[in-house]
Every structure is written in structure tokens, then in C-alpha cells.
PDB file of C-alpha atoms in Angstrom:
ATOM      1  CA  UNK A   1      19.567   7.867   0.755  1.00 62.00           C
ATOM      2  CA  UNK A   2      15.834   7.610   0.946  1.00 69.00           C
ATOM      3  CA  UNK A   3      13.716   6.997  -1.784  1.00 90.00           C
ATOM      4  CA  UNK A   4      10.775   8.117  -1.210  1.00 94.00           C
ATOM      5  CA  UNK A   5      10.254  11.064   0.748  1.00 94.00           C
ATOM      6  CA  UNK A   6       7.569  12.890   2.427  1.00 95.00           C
ATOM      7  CA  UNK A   7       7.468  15.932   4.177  1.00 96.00           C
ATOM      8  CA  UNK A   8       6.384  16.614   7.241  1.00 97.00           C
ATOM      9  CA  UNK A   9       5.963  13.008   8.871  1.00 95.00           C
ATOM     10  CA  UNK A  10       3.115  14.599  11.434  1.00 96.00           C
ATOM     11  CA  UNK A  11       1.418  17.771  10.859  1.00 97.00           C
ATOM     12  CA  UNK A  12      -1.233  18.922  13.331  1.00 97.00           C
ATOM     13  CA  UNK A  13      -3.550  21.405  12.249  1.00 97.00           C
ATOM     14  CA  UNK A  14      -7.448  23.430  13.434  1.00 97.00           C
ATOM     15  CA  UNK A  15      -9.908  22.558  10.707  1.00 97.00           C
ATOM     16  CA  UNK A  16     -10.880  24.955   8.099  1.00 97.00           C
ATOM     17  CA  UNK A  17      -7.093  25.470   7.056  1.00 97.00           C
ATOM     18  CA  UNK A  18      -5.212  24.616   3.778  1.00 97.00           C
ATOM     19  CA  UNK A  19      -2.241  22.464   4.283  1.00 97.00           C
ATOM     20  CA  UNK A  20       0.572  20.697   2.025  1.00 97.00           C
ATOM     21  CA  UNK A  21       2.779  17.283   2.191  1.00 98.00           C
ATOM     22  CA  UNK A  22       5.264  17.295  -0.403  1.00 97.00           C
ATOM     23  CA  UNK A  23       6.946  14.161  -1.767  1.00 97.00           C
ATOM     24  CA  UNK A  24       9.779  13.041  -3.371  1.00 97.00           C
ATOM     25  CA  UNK A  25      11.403  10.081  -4.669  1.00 96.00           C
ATOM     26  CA  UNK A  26      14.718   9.987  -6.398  1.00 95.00           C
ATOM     27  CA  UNK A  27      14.562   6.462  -8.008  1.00 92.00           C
ATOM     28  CA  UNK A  28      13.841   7.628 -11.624  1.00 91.00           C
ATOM     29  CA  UNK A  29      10.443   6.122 -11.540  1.00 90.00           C
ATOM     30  CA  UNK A  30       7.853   7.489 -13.845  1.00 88.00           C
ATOM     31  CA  UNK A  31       4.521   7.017 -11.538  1.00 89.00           C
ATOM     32  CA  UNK A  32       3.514   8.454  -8.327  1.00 92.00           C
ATOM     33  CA  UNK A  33       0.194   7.761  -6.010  1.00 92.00           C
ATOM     34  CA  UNK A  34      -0.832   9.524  -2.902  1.00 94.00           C
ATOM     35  CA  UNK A  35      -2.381   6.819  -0.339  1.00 95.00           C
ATOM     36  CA  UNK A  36      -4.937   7.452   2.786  1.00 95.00           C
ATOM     37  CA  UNK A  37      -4.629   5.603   5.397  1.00 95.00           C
ATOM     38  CA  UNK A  38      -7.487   5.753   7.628  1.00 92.00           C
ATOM     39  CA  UNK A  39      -8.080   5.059  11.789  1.00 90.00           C
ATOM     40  CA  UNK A  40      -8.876   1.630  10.801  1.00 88.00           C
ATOM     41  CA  UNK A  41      -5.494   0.988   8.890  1.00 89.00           C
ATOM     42  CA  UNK A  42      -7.535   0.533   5.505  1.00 91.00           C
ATOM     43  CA  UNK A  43      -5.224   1.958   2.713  1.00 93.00           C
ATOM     44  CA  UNK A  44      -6.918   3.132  -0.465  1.00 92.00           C
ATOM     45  CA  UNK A  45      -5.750   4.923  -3.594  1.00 91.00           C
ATOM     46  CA  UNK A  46      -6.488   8.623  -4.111  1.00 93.00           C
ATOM     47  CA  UNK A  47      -4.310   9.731  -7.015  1.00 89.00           C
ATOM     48  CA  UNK A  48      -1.376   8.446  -9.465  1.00 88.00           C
ATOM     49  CA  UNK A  49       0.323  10.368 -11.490  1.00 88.00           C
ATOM     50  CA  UNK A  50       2.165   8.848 -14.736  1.00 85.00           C
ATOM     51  CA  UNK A  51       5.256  11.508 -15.705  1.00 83.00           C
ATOM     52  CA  UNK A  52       3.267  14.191 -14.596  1.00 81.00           C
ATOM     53  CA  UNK A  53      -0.110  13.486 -16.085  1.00 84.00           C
ATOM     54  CA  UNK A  54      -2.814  12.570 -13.945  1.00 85.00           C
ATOM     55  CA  UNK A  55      -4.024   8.897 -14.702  1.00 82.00           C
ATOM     56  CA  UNK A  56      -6.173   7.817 -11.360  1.00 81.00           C
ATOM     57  CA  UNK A  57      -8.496   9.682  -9.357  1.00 81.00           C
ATOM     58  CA  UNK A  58     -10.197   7.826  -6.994  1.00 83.00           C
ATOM     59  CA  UNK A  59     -13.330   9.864  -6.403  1.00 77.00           C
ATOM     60  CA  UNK A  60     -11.418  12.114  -3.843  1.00 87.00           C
ATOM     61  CA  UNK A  61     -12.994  15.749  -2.828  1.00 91.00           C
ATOM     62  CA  UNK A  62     -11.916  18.359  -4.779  1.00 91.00           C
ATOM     63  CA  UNK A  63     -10.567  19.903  -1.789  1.00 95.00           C
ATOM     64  CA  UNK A  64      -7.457  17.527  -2.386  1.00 95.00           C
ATOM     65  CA  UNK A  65      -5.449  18.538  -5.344  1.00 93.00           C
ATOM     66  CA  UNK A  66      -2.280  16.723  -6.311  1.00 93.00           C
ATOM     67  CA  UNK A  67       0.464  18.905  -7.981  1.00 93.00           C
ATOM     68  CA  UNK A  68       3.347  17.210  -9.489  1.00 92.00           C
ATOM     69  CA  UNK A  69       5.848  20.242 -10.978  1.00 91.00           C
ATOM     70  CA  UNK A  70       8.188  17.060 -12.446  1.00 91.00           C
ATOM     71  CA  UNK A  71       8.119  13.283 -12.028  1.00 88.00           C
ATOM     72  CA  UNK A  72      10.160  13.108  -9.082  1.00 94.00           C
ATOM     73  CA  UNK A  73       7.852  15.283  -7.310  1.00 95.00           C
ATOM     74  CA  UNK A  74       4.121  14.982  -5.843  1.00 95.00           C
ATOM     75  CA  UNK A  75       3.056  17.459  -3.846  1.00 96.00           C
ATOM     76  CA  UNK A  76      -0.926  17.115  -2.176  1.00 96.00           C
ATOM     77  CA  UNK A  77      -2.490  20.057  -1.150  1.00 96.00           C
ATOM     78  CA  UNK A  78      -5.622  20.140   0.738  1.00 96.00           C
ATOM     79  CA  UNK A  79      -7.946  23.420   1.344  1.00 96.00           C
ATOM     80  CA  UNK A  80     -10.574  23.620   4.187  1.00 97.00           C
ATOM     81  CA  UNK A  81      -9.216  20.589   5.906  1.00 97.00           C
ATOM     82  CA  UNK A  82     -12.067  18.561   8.297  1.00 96.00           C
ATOM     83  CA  UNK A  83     -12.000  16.374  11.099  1.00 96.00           C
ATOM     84  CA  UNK A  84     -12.757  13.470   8.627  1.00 94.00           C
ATOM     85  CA  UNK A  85      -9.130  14.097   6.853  1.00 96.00           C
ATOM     86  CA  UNK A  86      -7.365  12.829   9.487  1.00 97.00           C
ATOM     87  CA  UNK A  87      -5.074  10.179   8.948  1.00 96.00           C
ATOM     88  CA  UNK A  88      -1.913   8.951   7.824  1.00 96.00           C
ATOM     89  CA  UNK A  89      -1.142   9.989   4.159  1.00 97.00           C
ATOM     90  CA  UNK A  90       1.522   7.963   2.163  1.00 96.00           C
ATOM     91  CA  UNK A  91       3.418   8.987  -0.887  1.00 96.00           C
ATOM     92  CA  UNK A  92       4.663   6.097  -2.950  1.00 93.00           C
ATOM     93  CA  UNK A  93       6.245   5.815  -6.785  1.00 92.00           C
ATOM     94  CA  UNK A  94       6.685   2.484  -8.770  1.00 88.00           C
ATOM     95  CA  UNK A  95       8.575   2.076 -12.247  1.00 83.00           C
ATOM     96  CA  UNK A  96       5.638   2.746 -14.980  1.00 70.00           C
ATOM     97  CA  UNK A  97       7.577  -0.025 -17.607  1.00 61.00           C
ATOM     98  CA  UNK A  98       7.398  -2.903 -14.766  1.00 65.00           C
ATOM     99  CA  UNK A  99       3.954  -3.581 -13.435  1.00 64.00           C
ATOM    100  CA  UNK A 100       5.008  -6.348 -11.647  1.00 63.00           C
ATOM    101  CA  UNK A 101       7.402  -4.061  -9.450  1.00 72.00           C
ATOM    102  CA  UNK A 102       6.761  -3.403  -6.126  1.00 79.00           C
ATOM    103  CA  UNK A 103       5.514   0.343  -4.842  1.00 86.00           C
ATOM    104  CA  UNK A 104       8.003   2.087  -2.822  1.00 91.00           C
ATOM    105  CA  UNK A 105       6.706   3.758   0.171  1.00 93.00           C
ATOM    106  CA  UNK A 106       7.213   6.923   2.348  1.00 94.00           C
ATOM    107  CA  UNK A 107       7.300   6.488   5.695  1.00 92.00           C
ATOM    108  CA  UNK A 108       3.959   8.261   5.807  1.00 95.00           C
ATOM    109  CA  UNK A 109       2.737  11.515   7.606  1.00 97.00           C
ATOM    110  CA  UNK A 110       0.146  11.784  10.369  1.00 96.00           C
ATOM    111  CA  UNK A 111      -2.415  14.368   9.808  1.00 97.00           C
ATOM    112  CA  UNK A 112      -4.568  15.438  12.723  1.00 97.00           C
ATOM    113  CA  UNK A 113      -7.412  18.067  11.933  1.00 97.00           C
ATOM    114  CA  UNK A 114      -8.965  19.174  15.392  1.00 95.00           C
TER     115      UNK A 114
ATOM    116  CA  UNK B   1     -13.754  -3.460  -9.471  1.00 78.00           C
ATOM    117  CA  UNK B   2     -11.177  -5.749  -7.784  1.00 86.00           C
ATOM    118  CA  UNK B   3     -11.551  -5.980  -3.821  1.00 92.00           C
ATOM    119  CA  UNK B   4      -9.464  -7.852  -1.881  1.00 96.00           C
ATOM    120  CA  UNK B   5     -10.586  -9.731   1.894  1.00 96.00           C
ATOM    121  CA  UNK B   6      -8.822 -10.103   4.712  1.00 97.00           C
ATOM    122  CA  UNK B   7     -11.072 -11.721   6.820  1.00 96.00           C
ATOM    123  CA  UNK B   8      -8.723 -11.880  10.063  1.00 96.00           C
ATOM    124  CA  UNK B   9      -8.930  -8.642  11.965  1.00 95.00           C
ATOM    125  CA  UNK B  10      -6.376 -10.274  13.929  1.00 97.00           C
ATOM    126  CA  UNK B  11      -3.525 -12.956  14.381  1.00 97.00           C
ATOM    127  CA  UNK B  12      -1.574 -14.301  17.371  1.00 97.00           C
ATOM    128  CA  UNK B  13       1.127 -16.674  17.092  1.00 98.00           C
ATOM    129  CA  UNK B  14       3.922 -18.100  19.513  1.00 98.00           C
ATOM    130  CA  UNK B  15       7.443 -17.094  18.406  1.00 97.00           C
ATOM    131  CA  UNK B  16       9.043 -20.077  16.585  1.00 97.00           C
ATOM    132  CA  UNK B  17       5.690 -21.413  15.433  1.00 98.00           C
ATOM    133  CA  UNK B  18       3.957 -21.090  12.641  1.00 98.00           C
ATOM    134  CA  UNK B  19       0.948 -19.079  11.569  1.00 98.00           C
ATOM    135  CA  UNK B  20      -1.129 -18.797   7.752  1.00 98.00           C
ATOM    136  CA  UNK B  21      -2.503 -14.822   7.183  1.00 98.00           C
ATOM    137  CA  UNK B  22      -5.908 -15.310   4.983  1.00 98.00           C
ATOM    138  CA  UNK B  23      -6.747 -13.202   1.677  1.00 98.00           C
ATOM    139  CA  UNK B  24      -9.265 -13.442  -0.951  1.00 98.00           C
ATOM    140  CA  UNK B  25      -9.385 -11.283  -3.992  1.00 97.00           C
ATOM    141  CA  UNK B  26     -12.498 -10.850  -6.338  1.00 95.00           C
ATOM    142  CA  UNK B  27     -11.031 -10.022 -10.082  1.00 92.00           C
ATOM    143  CA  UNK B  28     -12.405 -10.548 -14.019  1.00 90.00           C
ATOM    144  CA  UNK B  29      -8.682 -10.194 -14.908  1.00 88.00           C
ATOM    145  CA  UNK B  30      -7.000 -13.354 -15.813  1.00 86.00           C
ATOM    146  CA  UNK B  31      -3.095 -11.392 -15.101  1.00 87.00           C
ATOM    147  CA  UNK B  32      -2.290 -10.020 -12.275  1.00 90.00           C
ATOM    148  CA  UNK B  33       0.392  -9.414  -9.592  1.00 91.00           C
ATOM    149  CA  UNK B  34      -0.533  -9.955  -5.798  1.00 94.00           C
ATOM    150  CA  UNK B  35       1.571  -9.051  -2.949  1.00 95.00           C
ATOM    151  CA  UNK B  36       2.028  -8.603   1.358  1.00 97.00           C
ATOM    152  CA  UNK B  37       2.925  -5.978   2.555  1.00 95.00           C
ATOM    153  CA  UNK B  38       4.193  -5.716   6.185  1.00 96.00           C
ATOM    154  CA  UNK B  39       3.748  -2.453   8.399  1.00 95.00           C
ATOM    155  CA  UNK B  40       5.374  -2.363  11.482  1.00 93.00           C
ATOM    156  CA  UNK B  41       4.692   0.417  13.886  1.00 89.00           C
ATOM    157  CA  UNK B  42       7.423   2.312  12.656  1.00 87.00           C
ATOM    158  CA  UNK B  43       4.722   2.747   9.605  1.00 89.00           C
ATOM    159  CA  UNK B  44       6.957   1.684   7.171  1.00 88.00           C
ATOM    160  CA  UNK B  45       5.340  -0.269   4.304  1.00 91.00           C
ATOM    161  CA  UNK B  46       7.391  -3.005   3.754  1.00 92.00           C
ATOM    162  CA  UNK B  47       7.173  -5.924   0.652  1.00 92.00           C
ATOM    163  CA  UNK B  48       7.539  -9.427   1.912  1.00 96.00           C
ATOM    164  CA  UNK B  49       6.446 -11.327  -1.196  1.00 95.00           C
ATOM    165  CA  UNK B  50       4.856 -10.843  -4.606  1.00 94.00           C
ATOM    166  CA  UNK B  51       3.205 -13.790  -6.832  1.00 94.00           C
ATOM    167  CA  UNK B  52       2.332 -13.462 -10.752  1.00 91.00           C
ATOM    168  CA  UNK B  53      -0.675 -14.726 -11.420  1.00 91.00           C
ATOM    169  CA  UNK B  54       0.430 -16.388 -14.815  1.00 90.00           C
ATOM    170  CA  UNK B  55       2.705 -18.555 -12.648  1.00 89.00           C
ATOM    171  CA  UNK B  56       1.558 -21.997 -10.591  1.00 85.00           C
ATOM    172  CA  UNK B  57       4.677 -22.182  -8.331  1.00 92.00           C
ATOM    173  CA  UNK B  58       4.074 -20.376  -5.113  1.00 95.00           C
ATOM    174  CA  UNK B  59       6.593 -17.874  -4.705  1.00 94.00           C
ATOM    175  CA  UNK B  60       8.469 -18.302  -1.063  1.00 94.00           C
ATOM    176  CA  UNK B  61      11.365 -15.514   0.395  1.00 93.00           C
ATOM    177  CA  UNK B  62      13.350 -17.440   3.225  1.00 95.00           C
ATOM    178  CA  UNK B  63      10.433 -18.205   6.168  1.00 97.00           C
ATOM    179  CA  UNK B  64       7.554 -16.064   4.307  1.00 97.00           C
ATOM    180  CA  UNK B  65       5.619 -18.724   1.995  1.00 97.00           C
ATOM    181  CA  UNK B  66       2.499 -18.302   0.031  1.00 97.00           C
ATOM    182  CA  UNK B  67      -0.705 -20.165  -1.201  1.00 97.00           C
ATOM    183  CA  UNK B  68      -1.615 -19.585  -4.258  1.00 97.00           C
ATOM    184  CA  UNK B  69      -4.867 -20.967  -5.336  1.00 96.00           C
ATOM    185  CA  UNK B  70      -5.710 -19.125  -8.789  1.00 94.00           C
ATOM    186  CA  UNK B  71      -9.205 -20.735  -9.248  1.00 94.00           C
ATOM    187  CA  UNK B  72     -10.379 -20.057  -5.860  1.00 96.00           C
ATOM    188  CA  UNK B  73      -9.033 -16.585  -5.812  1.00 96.00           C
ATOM    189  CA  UNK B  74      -7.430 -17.498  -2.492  1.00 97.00           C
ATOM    190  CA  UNK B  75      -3.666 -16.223  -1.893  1.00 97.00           C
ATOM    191  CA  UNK B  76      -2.705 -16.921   2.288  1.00 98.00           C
ATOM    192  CA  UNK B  77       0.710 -16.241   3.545  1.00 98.00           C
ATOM    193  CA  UNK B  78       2.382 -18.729   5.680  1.00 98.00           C
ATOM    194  CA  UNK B  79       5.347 -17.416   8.553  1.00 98.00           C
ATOM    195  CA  UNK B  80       7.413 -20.107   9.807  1.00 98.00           C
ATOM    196  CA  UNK B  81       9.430 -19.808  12.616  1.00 97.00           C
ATOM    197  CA  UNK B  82       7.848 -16.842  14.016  1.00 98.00           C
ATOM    198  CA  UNK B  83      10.074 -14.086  15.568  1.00 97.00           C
ATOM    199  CA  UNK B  84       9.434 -10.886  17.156  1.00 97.00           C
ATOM    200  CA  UNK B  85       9.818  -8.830  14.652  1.00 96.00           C
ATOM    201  CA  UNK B  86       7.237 -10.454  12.559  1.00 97.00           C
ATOM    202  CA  UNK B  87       4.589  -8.884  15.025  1.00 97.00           C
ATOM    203  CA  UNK B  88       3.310  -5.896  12.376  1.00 97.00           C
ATOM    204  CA  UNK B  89       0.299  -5.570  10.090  1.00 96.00           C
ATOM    205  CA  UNK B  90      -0.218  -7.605   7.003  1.00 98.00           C
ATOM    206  CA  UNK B  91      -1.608  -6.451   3.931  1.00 97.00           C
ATOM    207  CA  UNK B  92      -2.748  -8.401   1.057  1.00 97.00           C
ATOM    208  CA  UNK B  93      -2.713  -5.940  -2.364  1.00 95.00           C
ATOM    209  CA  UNK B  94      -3.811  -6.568  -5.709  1.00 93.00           C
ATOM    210  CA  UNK B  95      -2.548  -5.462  -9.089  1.00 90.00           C
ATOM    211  CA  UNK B  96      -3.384  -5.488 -12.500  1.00 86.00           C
ATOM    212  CA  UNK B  97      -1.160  -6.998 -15.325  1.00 81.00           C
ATOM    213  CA  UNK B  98      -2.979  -4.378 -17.496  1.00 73.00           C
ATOM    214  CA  UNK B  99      -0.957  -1.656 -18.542  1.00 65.00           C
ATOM    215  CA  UNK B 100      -2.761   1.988 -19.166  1.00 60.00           C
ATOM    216  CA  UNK B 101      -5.687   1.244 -16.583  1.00 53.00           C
ATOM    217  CA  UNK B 102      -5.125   0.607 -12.676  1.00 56.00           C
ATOM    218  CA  UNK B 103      -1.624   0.501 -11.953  1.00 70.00           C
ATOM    219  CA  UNK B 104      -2.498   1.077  -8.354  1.00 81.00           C
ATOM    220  CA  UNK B 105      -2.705  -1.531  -5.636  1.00 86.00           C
ATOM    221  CA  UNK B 106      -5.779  -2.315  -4.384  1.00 91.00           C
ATOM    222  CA  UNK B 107      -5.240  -3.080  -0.226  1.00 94.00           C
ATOM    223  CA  UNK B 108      -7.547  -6.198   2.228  1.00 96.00           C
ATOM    224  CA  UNK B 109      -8.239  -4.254   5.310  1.00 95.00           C
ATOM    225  CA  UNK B 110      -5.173  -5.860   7.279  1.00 96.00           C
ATOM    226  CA  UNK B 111      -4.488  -8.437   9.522  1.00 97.00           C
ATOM    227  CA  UNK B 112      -2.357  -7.495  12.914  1.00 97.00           C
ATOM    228  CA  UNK B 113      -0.258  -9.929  13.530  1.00 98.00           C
ATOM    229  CA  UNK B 114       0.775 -10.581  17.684  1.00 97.00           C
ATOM    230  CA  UNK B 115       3.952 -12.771  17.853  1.00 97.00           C
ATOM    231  CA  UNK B 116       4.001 -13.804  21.604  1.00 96.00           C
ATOM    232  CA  UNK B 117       7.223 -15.070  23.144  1.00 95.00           C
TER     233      UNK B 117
END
């Protein structure tokens, strides 16, 4: 079984457009964090979510809004997409009692804006 | 903020021999977690080893070994006995100990790693 999941793994798309990656992870953890990855492989934080409630927001456009209907679930949806939002998104969830535990990953999805 | 410094763009090592990944982290905190992270090009992210600050011993999983040096904010990974599958790229990630305020990791730009046979 996976653990954490994130749907699609590439999505191609024409700028201007709204798209969605959904995620999932069915470990019981209580946070959630969405993760750019950019051309140059630099990772850095965009949201976390603790039980629903949003606790980090990394200065990210307001065209990105996280959802996240239940902990298990945290969906990012992104309106008017540009060329600049390319890259690889990942999903990941750690247990919010253990700081010291490691994130779990998705396996990531390529976005392409052209 | 913390930040965290990779400052090898890139590695190459002979298989069976051994290389040492740089990282430097700039922090206030005195507890923290700091881990690598391995991505292969299957994307995966992947933990290879995670050190608590609070403790001296460098922590070590089978050929992956670290450096911990607290007071000069230095934390290197040493692979011995490279193989193949080593060849990915490294991450070096921060964490705080601190509860309520930035559970997230904070990522070095990467290191990729070239195991050649």
C-alpha cells in the first residue's frame, strides 16, 4: 500500500488554466505540506497543514490554495497557472506528536505550464 | 530563518570508494533534527539518516555515516563502499525541535551524486 499518494504524477497543461493534484496518505498522521520542487532541484515549503488547520504558509501566490476536506487529505489547487509554476510538486505528511520523525513523501507530480 | 548549504553542486565517486557530501546549516535554535535525503531519478524522496542535535554520537545506518559538528554547524555525510545505486541527489534538511512553529524541513540546494564503475 502506498502511503502517500498524489494524483496525477505528470499533468501537462496551456497557461491561464486552473488545475488540481490531490493527495493522500493513509498513515494516520496529523500534518501535511505541499513541496515545490523547482528546475534546479531546490525543494522549498509552501504549505502544512496540522489536522486540517492551516499552520505554514510560505509566502506562496494566492493563486495556490491548499484544501484539506480531512487529515488524510490535501488537495492544491492552482488558478491561472504560468510558465513560472512549472515543476515537480510533492505531497508529504509526518506524525504531528514526533518531530523527530521523518516526512513521508509522494512520488511527486510533474507540472508543465506551456 | 534557518538555511541550510550545500556547497557541492556536484559529486563523483568510483564504486567501492568512498566519498563525504558537504552541508552547513545557519540556526539560533539550540534543538533540532537534521537529515539526508536521497532522490533517485525515480523522484522518490528517500531518508538515509537523521541526527538529533541534543546528541554527540554521530548517527551511522550500515555504509551511510555522518559528521556531526554542532559548534560549527557542519553536518557531512560519508558513503563507503560506493555502489551504483548510490548515484542520486542528496539533500541535507533541517528541522526544528520546536513544537507549534516550523515543523517543516528546510532543504540545501542538493548535491548529485555520480557513482562511476
Amino acid at each position: 500500500d502506498t502511503a502517500v499518494s498524489q494524483t496525477p504524477k505528470y499533468l501537462v497543461t496551456q497557461m491561464g488554466n486552473d488545475k488540481s493534484i490531490k493527495c493522500e496518505q493513509n498513515l494516520g498522521h496529523d500534518t501535511m505540506y505541499w513541496y515545490k520542487q523547482d528546475s534546479k532541484k531546490f525543494l522549498k515549503i509552501m504549505f502544512s497543514y496540522n489536522n486540517k488547520e492551516l499552520i505554514i504558509n510560505e509566502t506562496v501566490p494566492n493563486r495556490f490554495s491548499p484544501k484539506s476536506p480531512d487529515k488524510a487529505h490535501l488537495n492544491l489547487h492552482i488558478n491561472s497557472l504560468e510558465l513560472g509554476d512549472s515543476a515537480v510538486y510533492f505531497c508529504a505528511s509526518s506524525p504531528a506528536a514526533v518531530v523527530n520523525e521523518k516526512l513521508f513523501f509522494g512520488s511527486g507530480t510533474q507540472l508543465s505550464v506551456l | 530563518a534557518q538555511t541550510v548549504t550545500q556547497s557541492q553542486p556536484e559529486m563523483s565517486v568510483q564504486e567501492a570508494e568512498t566519498v563525504t557530501l558537504s552541508c552547513t546549516y545557519d540556526t539560533s535554535e539550540s534543538d533540532y533534527y537534521l537529515f539526508w535525503y536521497k532522490q533517485p531519478p525515480s523522484r522518490q524522496m528517500i531518508l538515509v539518516i537523521r541526527q538529533e542535535a541534543y546528541k554527540q554520537q554521530n548517527a551511522t545506518e550500515n555504509r551511510f555515516s555522518v559528521n556531526f559538528q554542532k559548534a560549527a554547524k557542519s553536518f557531512s555525510l560519508k558513503i563507503s563502499d560506493s555502489q551504483l545505486g548510490d548515484a542520486a541527489m542528496y539533500f541535507c534538511a533541517y528541522r526544528s525541535a520546536f513544537k507549534g512553529g516550523s515543523e517543516k524541513l528546510v532543504f540545501g540546494k542538493g548535491t548529485k551524486l555520480t557513482v562511476n564503475p
